[in-house]
One Martini backbone bead per residue (centre of mass of N, CA, C, O) as a GRO file, in nm:
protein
  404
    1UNK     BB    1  -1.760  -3.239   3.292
    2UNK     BB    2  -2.000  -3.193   3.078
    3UNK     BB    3  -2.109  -2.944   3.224
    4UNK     BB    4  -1.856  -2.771   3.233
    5UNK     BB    5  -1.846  -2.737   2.957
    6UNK     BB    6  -2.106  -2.606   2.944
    7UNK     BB    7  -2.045  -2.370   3.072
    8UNK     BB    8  -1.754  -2.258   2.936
    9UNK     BB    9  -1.905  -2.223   2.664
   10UNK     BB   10  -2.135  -2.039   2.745
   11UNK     BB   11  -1.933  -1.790   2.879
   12UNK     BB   12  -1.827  -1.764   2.559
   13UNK     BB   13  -2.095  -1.643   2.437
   14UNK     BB   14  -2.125  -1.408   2.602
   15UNK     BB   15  -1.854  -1.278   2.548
   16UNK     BB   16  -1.999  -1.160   2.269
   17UNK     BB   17  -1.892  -0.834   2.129
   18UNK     BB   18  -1.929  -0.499   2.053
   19UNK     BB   19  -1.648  -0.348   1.968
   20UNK     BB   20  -1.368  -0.060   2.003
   21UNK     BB   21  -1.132   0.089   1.829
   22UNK     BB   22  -0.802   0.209   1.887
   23UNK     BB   23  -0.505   0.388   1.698
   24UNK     BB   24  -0.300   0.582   1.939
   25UNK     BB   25  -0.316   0.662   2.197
   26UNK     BB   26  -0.198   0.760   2.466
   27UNK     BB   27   0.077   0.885   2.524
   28UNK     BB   28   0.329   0.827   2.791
   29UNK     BB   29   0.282   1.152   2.886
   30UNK     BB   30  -0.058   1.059   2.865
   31UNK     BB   31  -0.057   0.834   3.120
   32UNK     BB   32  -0.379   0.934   3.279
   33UNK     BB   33  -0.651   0.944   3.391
   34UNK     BB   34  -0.773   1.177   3.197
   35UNK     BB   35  -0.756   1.030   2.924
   36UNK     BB   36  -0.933   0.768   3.028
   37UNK     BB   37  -1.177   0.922   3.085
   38UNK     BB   38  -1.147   1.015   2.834
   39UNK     BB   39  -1.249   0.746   2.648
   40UNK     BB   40  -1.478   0.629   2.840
   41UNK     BB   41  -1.682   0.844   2.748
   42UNK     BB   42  -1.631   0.709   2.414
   43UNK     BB   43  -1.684   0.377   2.420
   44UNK     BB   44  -1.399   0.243   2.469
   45UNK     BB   45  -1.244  -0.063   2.452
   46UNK     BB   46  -0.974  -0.061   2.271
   47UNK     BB   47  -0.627  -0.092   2.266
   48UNK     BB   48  -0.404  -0.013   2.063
   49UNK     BB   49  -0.064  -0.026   2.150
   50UNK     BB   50   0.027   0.225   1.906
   51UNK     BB   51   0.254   0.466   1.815
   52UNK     BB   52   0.335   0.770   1.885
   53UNK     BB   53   0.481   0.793   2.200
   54UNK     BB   54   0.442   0.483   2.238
   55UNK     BB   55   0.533   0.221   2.445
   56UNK     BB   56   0.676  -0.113   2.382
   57UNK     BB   57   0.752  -0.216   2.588
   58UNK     BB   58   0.725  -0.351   2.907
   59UNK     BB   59   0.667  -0.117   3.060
   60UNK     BB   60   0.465   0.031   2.878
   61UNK     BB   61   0.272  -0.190   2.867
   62UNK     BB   62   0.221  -0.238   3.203
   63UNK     BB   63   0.111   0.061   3.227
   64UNK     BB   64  -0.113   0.046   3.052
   65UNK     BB   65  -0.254  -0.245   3.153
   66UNK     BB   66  -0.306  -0.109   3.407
   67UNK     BB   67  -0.525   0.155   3.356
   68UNK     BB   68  -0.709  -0.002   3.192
   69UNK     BB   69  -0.822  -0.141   3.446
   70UNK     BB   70  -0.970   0.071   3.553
   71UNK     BB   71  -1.138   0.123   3.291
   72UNK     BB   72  -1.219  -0.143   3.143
   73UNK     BB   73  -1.031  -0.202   2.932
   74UNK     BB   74  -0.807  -0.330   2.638
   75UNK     BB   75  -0.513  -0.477   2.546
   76UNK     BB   76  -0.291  -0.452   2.220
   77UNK     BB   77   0.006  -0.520   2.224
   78UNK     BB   78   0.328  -0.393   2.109
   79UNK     BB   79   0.625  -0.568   2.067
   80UNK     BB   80   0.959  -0.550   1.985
   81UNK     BB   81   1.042  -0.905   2.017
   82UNK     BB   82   0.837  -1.023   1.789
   83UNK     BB   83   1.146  -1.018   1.600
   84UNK     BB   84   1.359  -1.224   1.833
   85UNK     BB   85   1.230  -1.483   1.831
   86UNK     BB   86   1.146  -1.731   2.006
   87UNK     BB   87   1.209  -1.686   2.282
   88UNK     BB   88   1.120  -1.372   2.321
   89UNK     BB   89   0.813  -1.431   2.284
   90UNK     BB   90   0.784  -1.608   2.545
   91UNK     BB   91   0.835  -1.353   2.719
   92UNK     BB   92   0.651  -1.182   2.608
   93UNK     BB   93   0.406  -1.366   2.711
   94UNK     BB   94   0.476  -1.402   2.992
   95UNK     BB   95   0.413  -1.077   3.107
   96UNK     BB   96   0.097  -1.050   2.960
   97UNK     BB   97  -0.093  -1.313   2.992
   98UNK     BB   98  -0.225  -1.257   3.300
   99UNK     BB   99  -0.315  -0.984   3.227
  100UNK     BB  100  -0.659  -0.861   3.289
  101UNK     BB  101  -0.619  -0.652   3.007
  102UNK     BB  102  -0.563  -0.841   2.816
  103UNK     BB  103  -0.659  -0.936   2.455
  104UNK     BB  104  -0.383  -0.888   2.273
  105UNK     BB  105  -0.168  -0.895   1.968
  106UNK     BB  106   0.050  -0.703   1.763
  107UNK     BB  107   0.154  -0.795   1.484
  108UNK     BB  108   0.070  -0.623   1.227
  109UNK     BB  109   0.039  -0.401   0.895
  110UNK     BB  110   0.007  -0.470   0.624
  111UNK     BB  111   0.069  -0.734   0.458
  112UNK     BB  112   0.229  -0.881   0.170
  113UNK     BB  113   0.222  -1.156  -0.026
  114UNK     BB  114   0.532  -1.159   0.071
  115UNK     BB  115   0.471  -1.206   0.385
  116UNK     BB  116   0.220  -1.315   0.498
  117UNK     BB  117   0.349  -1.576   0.600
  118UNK     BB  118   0.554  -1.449   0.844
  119UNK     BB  119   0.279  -1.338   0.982
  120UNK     BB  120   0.144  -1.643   1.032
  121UNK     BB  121   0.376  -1.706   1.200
  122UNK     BB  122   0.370  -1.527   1.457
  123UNK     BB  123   0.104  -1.561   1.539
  124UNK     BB  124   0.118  -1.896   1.583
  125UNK     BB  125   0.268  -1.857   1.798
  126UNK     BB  126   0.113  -1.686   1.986
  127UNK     BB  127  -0.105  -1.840   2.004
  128UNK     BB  128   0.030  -2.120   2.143
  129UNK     BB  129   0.076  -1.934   2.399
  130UNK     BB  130  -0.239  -1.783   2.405
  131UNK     BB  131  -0.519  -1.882   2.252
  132UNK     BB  132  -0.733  -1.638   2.401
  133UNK     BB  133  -0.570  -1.458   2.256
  134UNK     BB  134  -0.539  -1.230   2.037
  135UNK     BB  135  -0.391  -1.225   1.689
  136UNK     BB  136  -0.358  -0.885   1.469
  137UNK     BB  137  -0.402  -0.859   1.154
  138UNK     BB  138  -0.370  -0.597   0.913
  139UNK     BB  139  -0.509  -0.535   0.579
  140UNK     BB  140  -0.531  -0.421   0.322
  141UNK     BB  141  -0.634  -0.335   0.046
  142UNK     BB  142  -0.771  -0.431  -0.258
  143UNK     BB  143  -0.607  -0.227  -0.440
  144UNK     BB  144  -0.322  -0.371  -0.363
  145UNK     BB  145  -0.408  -0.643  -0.460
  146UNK     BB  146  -0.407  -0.897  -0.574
  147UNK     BB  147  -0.613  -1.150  -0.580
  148UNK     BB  148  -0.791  -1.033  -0.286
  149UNK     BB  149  -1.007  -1.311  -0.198
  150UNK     BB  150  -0.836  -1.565  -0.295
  151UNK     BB  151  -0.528  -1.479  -0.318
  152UNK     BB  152  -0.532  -1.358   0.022
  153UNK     BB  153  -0.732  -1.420   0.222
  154UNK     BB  154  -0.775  -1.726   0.169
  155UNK     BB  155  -0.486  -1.781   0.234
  156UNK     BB  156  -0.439  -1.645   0.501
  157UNK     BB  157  -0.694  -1.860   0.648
  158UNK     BB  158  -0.547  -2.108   0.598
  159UNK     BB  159  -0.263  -2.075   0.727
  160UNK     BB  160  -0.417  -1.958   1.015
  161UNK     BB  161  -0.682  -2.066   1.056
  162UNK     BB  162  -0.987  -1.985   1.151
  163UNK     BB  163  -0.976  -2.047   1.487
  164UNK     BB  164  -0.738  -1.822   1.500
  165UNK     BB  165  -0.931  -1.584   1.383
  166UNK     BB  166  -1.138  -1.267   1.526
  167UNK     BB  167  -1.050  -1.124   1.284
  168UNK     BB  168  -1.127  -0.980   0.966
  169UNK     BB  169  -0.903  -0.729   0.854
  170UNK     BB  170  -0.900  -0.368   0.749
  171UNK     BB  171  -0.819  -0.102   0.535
  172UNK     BB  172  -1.040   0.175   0.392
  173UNK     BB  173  -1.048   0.491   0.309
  174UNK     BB  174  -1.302   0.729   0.174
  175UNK     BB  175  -1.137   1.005   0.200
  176UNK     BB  176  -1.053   1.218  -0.034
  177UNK     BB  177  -0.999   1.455  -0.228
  178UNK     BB  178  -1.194   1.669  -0.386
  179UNK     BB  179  -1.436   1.484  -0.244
  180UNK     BB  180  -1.369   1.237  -0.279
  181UNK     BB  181  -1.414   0.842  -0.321
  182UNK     BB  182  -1.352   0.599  -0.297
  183UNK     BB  183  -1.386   0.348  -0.555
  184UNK     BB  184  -1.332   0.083  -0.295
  185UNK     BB  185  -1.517   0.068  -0.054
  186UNK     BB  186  -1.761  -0.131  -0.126
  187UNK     BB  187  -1.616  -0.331  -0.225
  188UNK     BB  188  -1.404  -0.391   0.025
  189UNK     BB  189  -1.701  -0.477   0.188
  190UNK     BB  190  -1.805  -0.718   0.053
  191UNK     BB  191  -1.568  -0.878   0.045
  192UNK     BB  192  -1.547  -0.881   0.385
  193UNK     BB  193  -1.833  -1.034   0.387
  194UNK     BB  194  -1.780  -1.290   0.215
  195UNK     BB  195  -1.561  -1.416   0.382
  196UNK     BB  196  -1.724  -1.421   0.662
  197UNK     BB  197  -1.932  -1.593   0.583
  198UNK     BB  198  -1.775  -1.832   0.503
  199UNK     BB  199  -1.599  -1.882   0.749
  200UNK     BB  200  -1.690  -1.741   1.056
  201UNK     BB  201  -1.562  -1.418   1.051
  202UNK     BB  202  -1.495  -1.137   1.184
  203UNK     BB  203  -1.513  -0.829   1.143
  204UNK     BB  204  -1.279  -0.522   0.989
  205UNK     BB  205  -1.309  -0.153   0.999
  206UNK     BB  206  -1.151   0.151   0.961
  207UNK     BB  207  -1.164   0.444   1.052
  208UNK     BB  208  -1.196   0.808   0.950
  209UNK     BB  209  -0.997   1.050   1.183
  210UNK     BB  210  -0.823   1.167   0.911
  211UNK     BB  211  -0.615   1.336   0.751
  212UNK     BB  212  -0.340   1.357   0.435
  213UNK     BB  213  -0.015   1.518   0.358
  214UNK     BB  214   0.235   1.444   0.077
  215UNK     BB  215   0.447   1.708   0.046
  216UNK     BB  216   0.197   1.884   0.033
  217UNK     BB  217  -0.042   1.691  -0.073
  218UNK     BB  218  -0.333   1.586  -0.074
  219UNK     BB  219  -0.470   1.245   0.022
  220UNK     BB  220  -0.668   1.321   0.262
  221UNK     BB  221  -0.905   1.416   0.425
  222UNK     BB  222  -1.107   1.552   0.647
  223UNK     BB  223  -1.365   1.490   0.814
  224UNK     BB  224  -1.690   1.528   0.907
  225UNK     BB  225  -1.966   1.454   1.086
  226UNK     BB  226  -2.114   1.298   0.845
  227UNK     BB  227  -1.861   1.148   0.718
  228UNK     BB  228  -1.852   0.973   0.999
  229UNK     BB  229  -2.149   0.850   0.968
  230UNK     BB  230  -2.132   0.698   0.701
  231UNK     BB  231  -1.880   0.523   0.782
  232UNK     BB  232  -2.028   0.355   1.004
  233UNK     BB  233  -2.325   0.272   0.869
  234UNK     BB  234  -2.160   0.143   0.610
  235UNK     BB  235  -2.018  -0.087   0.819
  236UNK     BB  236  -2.294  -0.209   0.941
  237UNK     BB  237  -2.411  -0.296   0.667
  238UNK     BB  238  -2.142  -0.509   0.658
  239UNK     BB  239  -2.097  -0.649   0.938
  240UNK     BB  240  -1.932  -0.517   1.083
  241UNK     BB  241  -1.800  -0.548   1.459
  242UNK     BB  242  -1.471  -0.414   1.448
  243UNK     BB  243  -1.428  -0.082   1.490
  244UNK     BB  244  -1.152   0.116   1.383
  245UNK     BB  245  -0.982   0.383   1.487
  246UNK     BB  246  -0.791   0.624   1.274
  247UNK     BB  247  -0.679   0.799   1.444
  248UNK     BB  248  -0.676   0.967   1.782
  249UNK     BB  249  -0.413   1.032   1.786
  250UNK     BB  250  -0.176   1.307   1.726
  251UNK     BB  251   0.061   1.318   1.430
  252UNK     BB  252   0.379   1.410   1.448
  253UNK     BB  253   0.659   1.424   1.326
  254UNK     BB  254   0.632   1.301   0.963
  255UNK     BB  255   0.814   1.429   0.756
  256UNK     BB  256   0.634   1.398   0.459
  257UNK     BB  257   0.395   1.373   0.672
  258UNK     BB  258   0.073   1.505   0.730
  259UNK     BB  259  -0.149   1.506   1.004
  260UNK     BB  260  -0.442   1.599   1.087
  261UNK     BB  261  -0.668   1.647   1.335
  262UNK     BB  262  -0.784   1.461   1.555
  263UNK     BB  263  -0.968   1.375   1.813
  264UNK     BB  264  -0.672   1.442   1.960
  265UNK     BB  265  -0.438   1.640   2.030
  266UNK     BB  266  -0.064   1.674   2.084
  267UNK     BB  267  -0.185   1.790   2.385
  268UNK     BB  268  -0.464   1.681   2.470
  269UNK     BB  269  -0.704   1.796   2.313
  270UNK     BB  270  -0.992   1.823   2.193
  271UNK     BB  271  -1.186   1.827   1.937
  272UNK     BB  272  -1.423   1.814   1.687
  273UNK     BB  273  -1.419   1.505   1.654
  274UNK     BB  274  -1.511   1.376   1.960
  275UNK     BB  275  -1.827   1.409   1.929
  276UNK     BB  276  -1.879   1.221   1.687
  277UNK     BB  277  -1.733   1.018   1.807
  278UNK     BB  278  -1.880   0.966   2.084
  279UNK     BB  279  -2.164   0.923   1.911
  280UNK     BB  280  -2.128   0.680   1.766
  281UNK     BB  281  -2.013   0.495   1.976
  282UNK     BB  282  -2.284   0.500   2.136
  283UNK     BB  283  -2.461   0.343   1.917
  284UNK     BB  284  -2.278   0.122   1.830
  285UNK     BB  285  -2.341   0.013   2.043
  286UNK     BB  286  -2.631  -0.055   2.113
  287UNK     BB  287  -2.654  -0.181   1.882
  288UNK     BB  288  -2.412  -0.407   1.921
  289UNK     BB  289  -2.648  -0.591   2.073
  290UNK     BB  290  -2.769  -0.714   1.767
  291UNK     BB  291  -2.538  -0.697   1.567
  292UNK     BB  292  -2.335  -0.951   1.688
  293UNK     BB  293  -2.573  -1.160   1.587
  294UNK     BB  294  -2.541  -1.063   1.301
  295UNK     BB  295  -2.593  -1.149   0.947
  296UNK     BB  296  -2.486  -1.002   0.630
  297UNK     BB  297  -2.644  -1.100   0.339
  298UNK     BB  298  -2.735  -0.853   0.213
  299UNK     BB  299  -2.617  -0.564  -0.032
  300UNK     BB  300  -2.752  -0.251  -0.129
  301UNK     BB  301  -2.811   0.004  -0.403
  302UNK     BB  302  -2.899   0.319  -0.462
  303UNK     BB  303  -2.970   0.540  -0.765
  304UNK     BB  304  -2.802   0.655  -1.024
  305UNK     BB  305  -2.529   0.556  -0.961
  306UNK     BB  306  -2.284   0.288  -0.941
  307UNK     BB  307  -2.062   0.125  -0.748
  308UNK     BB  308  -1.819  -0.042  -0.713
  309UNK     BB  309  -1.978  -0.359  -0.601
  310UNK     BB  310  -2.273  -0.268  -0.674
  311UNK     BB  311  -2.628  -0.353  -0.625
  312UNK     BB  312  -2.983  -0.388  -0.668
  313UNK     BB  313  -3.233  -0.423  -0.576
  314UNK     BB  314  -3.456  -0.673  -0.590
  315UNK     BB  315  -3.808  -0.717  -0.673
  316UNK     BB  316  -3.861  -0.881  -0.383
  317UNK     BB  317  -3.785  -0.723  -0.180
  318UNK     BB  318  -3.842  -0.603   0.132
  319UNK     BB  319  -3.765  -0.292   0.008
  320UNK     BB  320  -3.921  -0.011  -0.167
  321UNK     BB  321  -3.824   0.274  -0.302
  322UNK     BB  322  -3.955   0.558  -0.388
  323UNK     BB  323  -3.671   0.681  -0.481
  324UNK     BB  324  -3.438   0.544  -0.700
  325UNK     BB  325  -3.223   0.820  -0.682
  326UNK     BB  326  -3.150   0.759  -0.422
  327UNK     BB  327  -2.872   0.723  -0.179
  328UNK     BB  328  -2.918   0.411  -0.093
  329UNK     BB  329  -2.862   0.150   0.186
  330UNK     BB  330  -2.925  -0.212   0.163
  331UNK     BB  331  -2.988  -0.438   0.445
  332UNK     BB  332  -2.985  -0.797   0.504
  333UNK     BB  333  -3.030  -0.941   0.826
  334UNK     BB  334  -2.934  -1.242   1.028
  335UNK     BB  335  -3.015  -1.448   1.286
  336UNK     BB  336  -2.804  -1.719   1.376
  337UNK     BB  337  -3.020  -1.854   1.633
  338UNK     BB  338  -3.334  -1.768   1.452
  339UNK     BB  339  -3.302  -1.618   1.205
  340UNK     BB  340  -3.418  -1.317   1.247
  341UNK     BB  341  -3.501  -1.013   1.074
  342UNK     BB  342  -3.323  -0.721   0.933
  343UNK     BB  343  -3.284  -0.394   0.874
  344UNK     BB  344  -3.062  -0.172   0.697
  345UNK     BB  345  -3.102   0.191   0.642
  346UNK     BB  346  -2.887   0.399   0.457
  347UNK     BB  347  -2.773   0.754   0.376
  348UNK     BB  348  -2.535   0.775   0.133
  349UNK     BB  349  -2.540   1.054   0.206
  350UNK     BB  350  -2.318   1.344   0.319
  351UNK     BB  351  -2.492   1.605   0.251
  352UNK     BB  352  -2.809   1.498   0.288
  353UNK     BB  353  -3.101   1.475   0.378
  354UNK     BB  354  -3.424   1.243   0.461
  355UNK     BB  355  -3.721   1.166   0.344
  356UNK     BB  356  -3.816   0.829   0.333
  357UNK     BB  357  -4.023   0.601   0.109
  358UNK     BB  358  -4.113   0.211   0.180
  359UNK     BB  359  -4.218  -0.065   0.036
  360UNK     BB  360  -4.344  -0.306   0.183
  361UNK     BB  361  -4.359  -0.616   0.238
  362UNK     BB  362  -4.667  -0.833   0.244
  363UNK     BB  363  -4.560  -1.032   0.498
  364UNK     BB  364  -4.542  -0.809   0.686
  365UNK     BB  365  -4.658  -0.710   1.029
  366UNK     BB  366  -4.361  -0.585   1.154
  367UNK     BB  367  -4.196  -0.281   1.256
  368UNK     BB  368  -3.895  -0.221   1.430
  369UNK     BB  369  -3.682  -0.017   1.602
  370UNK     BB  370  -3.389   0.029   1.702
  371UNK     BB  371  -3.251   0.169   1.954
  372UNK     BB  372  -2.958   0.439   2.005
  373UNK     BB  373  -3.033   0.461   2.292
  374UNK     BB  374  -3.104   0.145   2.442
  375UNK     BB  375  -3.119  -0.098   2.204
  376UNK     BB  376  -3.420  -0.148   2.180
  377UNK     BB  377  -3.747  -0.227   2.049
  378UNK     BB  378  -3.954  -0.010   1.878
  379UNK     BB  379  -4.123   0.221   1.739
  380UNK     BB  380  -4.250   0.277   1.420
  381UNK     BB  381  -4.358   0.399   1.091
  382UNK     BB  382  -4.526   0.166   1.071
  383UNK     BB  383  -4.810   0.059   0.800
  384UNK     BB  384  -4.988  -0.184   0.745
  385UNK     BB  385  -5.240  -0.067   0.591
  386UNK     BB  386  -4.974  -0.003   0.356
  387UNK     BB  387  -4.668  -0.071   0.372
  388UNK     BB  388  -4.509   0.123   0.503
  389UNK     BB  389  -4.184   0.375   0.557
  390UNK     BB  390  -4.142   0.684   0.727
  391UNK     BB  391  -3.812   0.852   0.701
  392UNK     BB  392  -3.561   1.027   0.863
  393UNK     BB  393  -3.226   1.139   0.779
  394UNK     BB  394  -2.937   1.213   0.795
  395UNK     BB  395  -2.637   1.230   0.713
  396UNK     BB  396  -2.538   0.880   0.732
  397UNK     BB  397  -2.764   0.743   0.804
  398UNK     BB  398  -2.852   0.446   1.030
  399UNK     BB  399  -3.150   0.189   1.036
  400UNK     BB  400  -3.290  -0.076   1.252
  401UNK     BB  401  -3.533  -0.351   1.177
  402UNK     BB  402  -3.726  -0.542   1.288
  403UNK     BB  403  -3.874  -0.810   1.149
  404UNK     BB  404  -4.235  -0.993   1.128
   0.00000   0.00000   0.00000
């Protein structure tokens, strides 16, 4: 029994993986072969079962977690059951718990300070029916809630017991109007890497796939492919595991709100976001075969003025810029079971390309980059008998290197 044991846990180990979920999937009408080889061929892992045109029922649930199985998928269901009380639930549970598609249910999204009880009694019914898959709960920005990191994020983690979430879940978008970034980004981004270390539990964050017009008036852009890469690079450096694409599929007739198109637009057929998409997710995977097992212990920001929650790399970091005006993100990464060091550095500008050279400490003896080819480390451009690394850069991009 205690090898079994020993067994058991050692392969709940193994299946530790950096996972990419979208929300949208396609929708019941586009449930065919066709549109889940375009999901596969951009490494998505998760589908949220949720959106336009999306069946939520138990057919519409069992039809996708079916497709999903073909294609090696995961799906977490949303059924309309999960607010008819208790025996629905159990139902509900009992329909998709054997299938081996299922990851996950989704219980709800954004719930604020006076739902939030409801929200994680809903969740603790469904994990004590099925214990093995996420009950996933997406939580508003900080800008949204009072007191959000310790009465709002640590309530909700008390009332919900932290062995029972799978992710610390969350949404802000970065790209508003008139080029505009939302200005609490990276404070949001920082707040959710403390509590999750705080706590061990794992990060995740909505990636913005999409524009947004209400009433005609803009308030949130479409990204560009830049601003999809920092988006991407800015989430791995505080320490994402689970980054969310919101939304895939492109949403129409939506009353007052104007959706523009997104991944894949409302008639099946890929647009220009699709190629970035596809590219980052690529990347993602691969280094999140190192991201994975990785905790973002500190994260610095430099440049000429900082935005809210950030400071300044301390005088002793491990990399020192060599021009302290470029807008560059600094993360010391370590590894959970060898102490292992790593950093991660972003080109925080999303307008222009950055070739920086950075000052290494000399306690350094070797620097390799992980490569987003492979995954594996490679040779980077560190040189021992000056202590320097000298990097090129697109707009948002970030780059990571395991320290020796």
């Amino acid at each position: 029994m205690t090898l079994l044991t020993s067994l058991q846990v050692s392969a709940q180990k193994k299946k530790e993986e950096f996972l990419i979920s979208i929300y949208s999937p396609p929708p019941a009408k586009f449930l065919n072969d066709k549109q889940y080889q375009v999901l596969k061929d951009a490494y998505v892992d998760i589908l949220l079962n949720i959106g336009p045109g999306v069946k939520s029922d138990k057919e519409g649930n069992l039809q996708t977690l079916d497709l999903a199985r073909k294609y090696g998928f995961k799906v977490y269901v949303f059924d309309g059951r999960l607010s008819l009380g208790d025996d629905k639930i159990r139902e509900m549970v009992s329909d998709y718990k054997a299938h081996p598609a299922l990851g996950g249910y989704y219980i709800t999204d954004e719930p604020d300070s006076a739902r939030l009880k409801s929200a994680v009694d809903l969740m603790n019914k469904v994990k004590k029916l099925d214990p093995e898959k996420d009950a996933y709960i997406n939580h508003l920005p900080d800008w949204a809630v009072n007191n959000y990191e310790h009465g709002f994020l640590e309530r909700y983690i008390k009332l919900a017991g932290k062995e029972n979430i799978n992710y610390l879940a969350y949404d802000n978008y970065p790209y508003k109007r008139k080029q505009k970034l939302e200005k609490t980004y990276f404070n949001n981004l920082d707040i959710i890497r403390r509590v999750g270390l705080k706590y061990n539990i794992k990060t995740s964050s909505c990636l913005q796939s999409f524009g947004m017009y209400v009433s005609g008036v803009e308030e949130l852009r479409r990204p560009k492919a830049d601003e999809i890469r920092m988006n991407v690079y800015s989430n791995l450096a505080y320490g994402i595991k689970n980054p969310v694409w919101y939304p895939y599929w492109t949403q129409d007739n939506m009353s007052s709100i104007t959706m523009s198109l997104c991944v894949i637009d409302s008639a099946g057929v890929k647009t220009d976001m699709y190629e970035p998409f596809r590219q980052m997710n690529g990347e993602m995977k691969r280094l999140g075969k190192t991201l994975i097992n990785l905790d973002a212990q500190e994260v610095y920001h430099t440049g000429d003025s900082l935005w809210l929650g950030t400071v300044r790399p301390p005088a002793d970091f491990i990399l020192k810029i060599q021009d302290e005006k470029a807008d560059f993100i600094l993360s010391r990464l370590v590894a959970k079971s060898s102490g292992e060091e790593y950093v991660m550095v972003v080109n925080r500008s999303f307008k222009q390309s950055r070739k920086m050279t950075f000052q290494v400490k000399d306690s350094v003896k070797k620097m390799k980059e992980i490569s987003k080819i492979n995954g594996k480390p490679v040779k980077s451009s560190f040189r021992a008998e000056t202590h320097q690394i000298t990097e090129s850069f697109l707009p948002g991009e970030g780059k990571l290197f395991q320290i020796n």
